Amino acid sequence: MEDWNMKSKWPLILTIIVVLAIVIAIIIRMSTHNSDPNAARQNEKEMVTDTQSKPHQGAKENKIVIVEYGDFKCPYCGAFERNIKPQLQKEFIDTQKVQFRYVNVLIHGEESELSAKAALAVNQIAPNQYWAFHKLLYQGQPSNKDDVTTKHWLTDNFIQQQLKKLDLSPKQLEKITSAYRDKNGEIAKKARNDNNLAKKYKVPQVPSLYINGEPIEDTTDFDTIKSKIDQVIKDQKS
């Protein structure tokens, strides 16, 4: 038989629990907003340093660095490559206003890893051909968005077909092929290092863009990205 006195106390107990929950939520929110800005800036500087060896284009001096985290098997990354990147290229990269870097995120398993390794091998052995290969991989995505992730298309055979479209010597092609097919070699370690960077900086999704280590929230709208870059350029000059 349930004690009646205990029953009468339940409303008070529930009220106390609710109040405590609200107080804890407020404390957590305040601590988040009051986090050390110097620590945040240090984290941003570390990203710029950590990505120095990644494939890059644009300004040699890296006062303004844009880092993209992407996956060749991601349809949204493909859309960014087709719709946003050409505008970035024209306005900021080709004009040497920024340096653009790319980091591989291995979301979709073996195909993500295979394509990342192939791209990194090209960057190591024939770096002047990297961005052409990068573009070919994204251009090779199936036209149907769902097929990009569900279909098995990023195969070794597909990669070989794209490599043969590049201006490579037979020796370079052989070296690149050997490098990316090695499951435990230097290139495989670089691919895993890329993915670990995404984990280190808690990259929430792909594609993700960071300018000097600070996230750009909307990667689907060029005007939003442009506004952010223009502001950083302005701040650099002031």
GROMACS .gro file of C-alpha atoms in nm:
model
  238
    1MET     CA    1   0.000   0.000   0.000
    2GLU     CA    2   0.144   0.342  -0.110
    3ASP     CA    3   0.218   0.592   0.172
    4TRP     CA    4  -0.021   0.890   0.154
    5ASN     CA    5   0.234   1.138   0.293
    6MET     CA    6   0.469   1.051   0.012
    7LYS     CA    7   0.190   1.112  -0.239
    8SER     CA    8   0.132   1.459  -0.104
    9LYS     CA    9   0.500   1.544  -0.143
   10TRP     CA   10   0.527   1.449  -0.513
   11PRO     CA   11   0.412   1.789  -0.652
   12LEU     CA   12   0.680   1.964  -0.444
   13ILE     CA   13   0.948   1.715  -0.552
   14LEU     CA   14   0.856   1.757  -0.918
   15THR     CA   15   0.867   2.135  -0.886
   16ILE     CA   16   1.214   2.119  -0.734
   17ILE     CA   17   1.336   1.889  -1.015
   18VAL     CA   18   1.201   2.124  -1.285
   19VAL     CA   19   1.358   2.429  -1.119
   20LEU     CA   20   1.694   2.252  -1.088
   21ALA     CA   21   1.681   2.150  -1.455
   22ILE     CA   22   1.617   2.511  -1.559
   23VAL     CA   23   1.903   2.641  -1.341
   24ILE     CA   24   2.146   2.382  -1.484
   25ALA     CA   25   2.044   2.470  -1.842
   26ILE     CA   26   2.105   2.840  -1.772
   27ILE     CA   27   2.448   2.769  -1.621
   28ILE     CA   28   2.549   2.557  -1.922
   29ARG     CA   29   2.434   2.825  -2.165
   30MET     CA   30   2.617   3.100  -1.977
   31SER     CA   31   2.936   2.895  -1.960
   32THR     CA   32   2.917   2.835  -2.336
   33HIS     CA   33   2.872   3.204  -2.416
   34ASN     CA   34   3.143   3.302  -2.171
   35SER     CA   35   3.401   3.058  -2.306
   36ASP     CA   36   3.748   3.199  -2.345
   37PRO     CA   37   3.769   3.392  -2.676
   38ASN     CA   38   4.147   3.355  -2.673
   39ALA     CA   39   4.108   2.977  -2.671
   40ALA     CA   40   3.869   2.999  -2.967
   41ARG     CA   41   4.116   3.215  -3.161
   42GLN     CA   42   4.397   2.972  -3.081
   43ASN     CA   43   4.185   2.688  -3.215
   44GLU     CA   44   4.128   2.883  -3.537
   45LYS     CA   45   4.502   2.945  -3.578
   46GLU     CA   46   4.571   2.576  -3.525
   47MET     CA   47   4.342   2.482  -3.812
   48VAL     CA   48   4.534   2.711  -4.047
   49THR     CA   49   4.861   2.553  -3.932
   50ASP     CA   50   4.728   2.196  -3.943
   51THR     CA   51   4.614   2.231  -4.305
   52GLN     CA   52   4.931   2.389  -4.446
   53SER     CA   53   5.034   2.073  -4.632
   54LYS     CA   54   4.690   2.008  -4.784
   55PRO     CA   55   4.616   2.059  -5.155
   56HIS     CA   56   4.587   2.432  -5.209
   57GLN     CA   57   4.548   2.699  -5.474
   58GLY     CA   58   4.543   3.075  -5.489
   59ALA     CA   59   4.753   3.315  -5.286
   60LYS     CA   60   5.095   3.184  -5.184
   61GLU     CA   61   5.088   3.398  -4.872
   62ASN     CA   62   4.820   3.256  -4.649
   63LYS     CA   63   4.694   3.561  -4.462
   64ILE     CA   64   4.342   3.460  -4.560
   65VAL     CA   65   4.286   3.084  -4.580
   66ILE     CA   66   3.965   2.910  -4.679
   67VAL     CA   67   3.950   2.541  -4.591
   68GLU     CA   68   3.688   2.310  -4.739
   69TYR     CA   69   3.613   1.978  -4.572
   70GLY     CA   70   3.458   1.750  -4.831
   71ASP     CA   71   3.396   1.397  -4.954
   72PHE     CA   72   3.406   1.301  -5.322
   73LYS     CA   73   3.109   1.071  -5.259
   74CYS     CA   74   2.894   1.349  -5.110
   75PRO     CA   75   2.626   1.493  -5.343
   76TYR     CA   76   2.620   1.823  -5.155
   77CYS     CA   77   2.996   1.858  -5.198
   78GLY     CA   78   2.941   1.796  -5.568
   79ALA     CA   79   2.679   2.072  -5.577
   80PHE     CA   80   2.924   2.306  -5.402
   81GLU     CA   81   3.192   2.216  -5.658
   82ARG     CA   82   2.959   2.291  -5.949
   83ASN     CA   83   2.767   2.593  -5.820
   84ILE     CA   84   2.977   2.777  -5.561
   85LYS     CA   85   3.343   2.691  -5.623
   86PRO     CA   86   3.356   2.848  -5.974
   87GLN     CA   87   3.239   3.180  -5.828
   88LEU     CA   88   3.494   3.156  -5.546
   89GLN     CA   89   3.758   3.068  -5.803
   90LYS     CA   90   3.684   3.369  -6.021
   91GLU     CA   91   3.646   3.630  -5.750
   92PHE     CA   92   3.887   3.528  -5.475
   93ILE     CA   93   4.119   3.240  -5.570
   94ASP     CA   94   4.234   3.336  -5.920
   95THR     CA   95   4.272   3.698  -5.806
   96GLN     CA   96   4.509   3.580  -5.531
   97LYS     CA   97   4.296   3.728  -5.254
   98VAL     CA   98   4.275   3.402  -5.061
   99GLN     CA   99   4.436   3.063  -5.041
  100PHE     CA  100   4.194   2.772  -5.079
  101ARG     CA  101   4.266   2.432  -4.921
  102TYR     CA  102   4.087   2.098  -4.933
  103VAL     CA  103   4.065   1.832  -4.659
  104ASN     CA  104   3.913   1.487  -4.718
  105VAL     CA  105   3.643   1.358  -4.486
  106LEU     CA  106   3.581   0.983  -4.512
  107ILE     CA  107   3.207   0.964  -4.450
  108HIS     CA  108   3.105   0.702  -4.704
  109GLY     CA  109   3.346   0.423  -4.628
  110GLU     CA  110   3.572   0.249  -4.880
  111GLU     CA  111   3.479   0.464  -5.180
  112SER     CA  112   3.544   0.786  -4.989
  113GLU     CA  113   3.880   0.653  -4.876
  114LEU     CA  114   3.979   0.521  -5.219
  115SER     CA  115   3.905   0.851  -5.393
  116ALA     CA  116   4.077   1.052  -5.118
  117LYS     CA  117   4.388   0.836  -5.148
  118ALA     CA  118   4.390   0.871  -5.527
  119ALA     CA  119   4.360   1.249  -5.504
  120LEU     CA  120   4.633   1.272  -5.239
  121ALA     CA  121   4.859   1.051  -5.448
  122VAL     CA  122   4.814   1.283  -5.746
  123ASN     CA  123   4.889   1.580  -5.522
  124GLN     CA  124   5.211   1.419  -5.404
  125ILE     CA  125   5.341   1.288  -5.736
  126ALA     CA  126   5.195   1.533  -5.989
  127PRO     CA  127   5.073   1.832  -5.784
  128ASN     CA  128   5.011   2.050  -6.089
  129GLN     CA  129   4.744   1.796  -6.192
  130TYR     CA  130   4.567   1.777  -5.856
  131TRP     CA  131   4.287   2.029  -5.910
  132ALA     CA  132   4.207   1.888  -6.254
  133PHE     CA  133   4.172   1.543  -6.096
  134HIS     CA  134   3.972   1.687  -5.805
  135LYS     CA  135   3.727   1.835  -6.056
  136LEU     CA  136   3.706   1.511  -6.257
  137LEU     CA  137   3.609   1.313  -5.947
  138TYR     CA  138   3.324   1.549  -5.870
  139GLN     CA  139   3.216   1.567  -6.234
  140GLY     CA  140   3.193   1.189  -6.235
  141GLN     CA  141   2.920   1.184  -5.972
  142PRO     CA  142   2.589   1.031  -6.090
  143SER     CA  143   2.333   1.296  -6.189
  144ASN     CA  144   2.079   1.160  -5.941
  145LYS     CA  145   2.164   1.286  -5.592
  146ASP     CA  146   2.059   0.965  -5.418
  147ASP     CA  147   2.270   0.755  -5.654
  148VAL     CA  148   2.584   0.944  -5.548
  149THR     CA  149   2.571   0.787  -5.203
  150THR     CA  150   2.384   0.462  -5.272
  151LYS     CA  151   2.539   0.343  -5.599
  152HIS     CA  152   2.885   0.182  -5.617
  153TRP     CA  153   3.052   0.413  -5.870
  154LEU     CA  154   3.375   0.540  -5.709
  155THR     CA  155   3.565   0.230  -5.809
  156ASP     CA  156   3.927   0.163  -5.891
  157ASN     CA  157   3.827   0.133  -6.256
  158PHE     CA  158   3.659   0.476  -6.247
  159ILE     CA  159   3.966   0.632  -6.084
  160GLN     CA  160   4.193   0.482  -6.349
  161GLN     CA  161   3.973   0.627  -6.622
  162GLN     CA  162   3.999   0.975  -6.469
  163LEU     CA  163   4.375   0.947  -6.415
  164LYS     CA  164   4.421   0.871  -6.784
  165LYS     CA  165   4.255   1.203  -6.870
  166LEU     CA  166   4.536   1.390  -6.692
  167ASP     CA  167   4.865   1.501  -6.839
  168LEU     CA  168   5.068   1.228  -6.670
  169SER     CA  169   5.371   1.036  -6.784
  170PRO     CA  170   5.349   0.654  -6.773
  171LYS     CA  171   5.589   0.657  -6.479
  172GLN     CA  172   5.375   0.909  -6.287
  173LEU     CA  173   5.061   0.705  -6.352
  174GLU     CA  174   5.234   0.392  -6.225
  175LYS     CA  175   5.355   0.568  -5.909
  176ILE     CA  176   5.016   0.721  -5.836
  177THR     CA  177   4.839   0.389  -5.886
  178SER     CA  178   5.080   0.205  -5.661
  179ALA     CA  179   5.055   0.475  -5.394
  180TYR     CA  180   4.677   0.491  -5.367
  181ARG     CA  181   4.628   0.114  -5.384
  182ASP     CA  182   4.858   0.062  -5.084
  183LYS     CA  183   4.619   0.020  -4.792
  184ASN     CA  184   4.882   0.092  -4.526
  185GLY     CA  185   5.123   0.321  -4.705
  186GLU     CA  186   5.206   0.689  -4.671
  187ILE     CA  187   4.904   0.803  -4.875
  188ALA     CA  188   4.663   0.592  -4.669
  189LYS     CA  189   4.803   0.758  -4.355
  190LYS     CA  190   4.751   1.102  -4.511
  191ALA     CA  191   4.389   1.020  -4.588
  192ARG     CA  192   4.331   0.910  -4.230
  193ASN     CA  193   4.507   1.223  -4.106
  194ASP     CA  194   4.264   1.434  -4.309
  195ASN     CA  195   3.970   1.255  -4.152
  196ASN     CA  196   4.121   1.296  -3.806
  197LEU     CA  197   4.146   1.671  -3.862
  198ALA     CA  198   3.774   1.682  -3.931
  199LYS     CA  199   3.718   1.501  -3.601
  200LYS     CA  200   3.962   1.726  -3.415
  201TYR     CA  201   3.778   2.039  -3.521
  202LYS     CA  202   3.435   1.876  -3.486
  203VAL     CA  203   3.341   1.949  -3.845
  204PRO     CA  204   2.963   1.904  -3.836
  205GLN     CA  205   2.896   1.813  -4.200
  206VAL     CA  206   3.027   1.817  -4.554
  207PRO     CA  207   3.082   2.040  -4.726
  208SER     CA  208   3.201   2.270  -4.449
  209LEU     CA  209   3.394   2.592  -4.509
  210TYR     CA  210   3.622   2.775  -4.268
  211ILE     CA  211   3.790   3.110  -4.324
  212ASN     CA  212   4.101   3.150  -4.110
  213GLY     CA  213   3.960   2.872  -3.892
  214GLU     CA  214   3.619   3.035  -3.841
  215PRO     CA  215   3.317   2.849  -3.982
  216ILE     CA  216   3.106   2.992  -4.263
  217GLU     CA  217   2.755   2.880  -4.175
  218ASP     CA  218   2.587   2.856  -4.517
  219THR     CA  219   2.789   2.685  -4.791
  220THR     CA  220   2.497   2.689  -5.038
  221ASP     CA  221   2.475   3.066  -5.082
  222PHE     CA  222   2.760   3.245  -5.255
  223ASP     CA  223   2.652   3.589  -5.135
  224THR     CA  224   2.677   3.475  -4.772
  225ILE     CA  225   3.025   3.334  -4.833
  226LYS     CA  226   3.133   3.643  -5.027
  227SER     CA  227   3.012   3.874  -4.751
  228LYS     CA  228   3.215   3.682  -4.493
  229ILE     CA  229   3.530   3.685  -4.706
  230ASP     CA  230   3.492   4.056  -4.787
  231GLN     CA  231   3.463   4.132  -4.415
  232VAL     CA  232   3.780   3.935  -4.335
  233ILE     CA  233   3.966   4.113  -4.618
  234LYS     CA  234   3.844   4.447  -4.484
  235ASP     CA  235   3.954   4.358  -4.130
  236GLN     CA  236   4.297   4.255  -4.258
  237LYS     CA  237   4.345   4.598  -4.418
  238SER     CA  238   4.229   4.799  -4.117
   0.00000   0.00000   0.00000
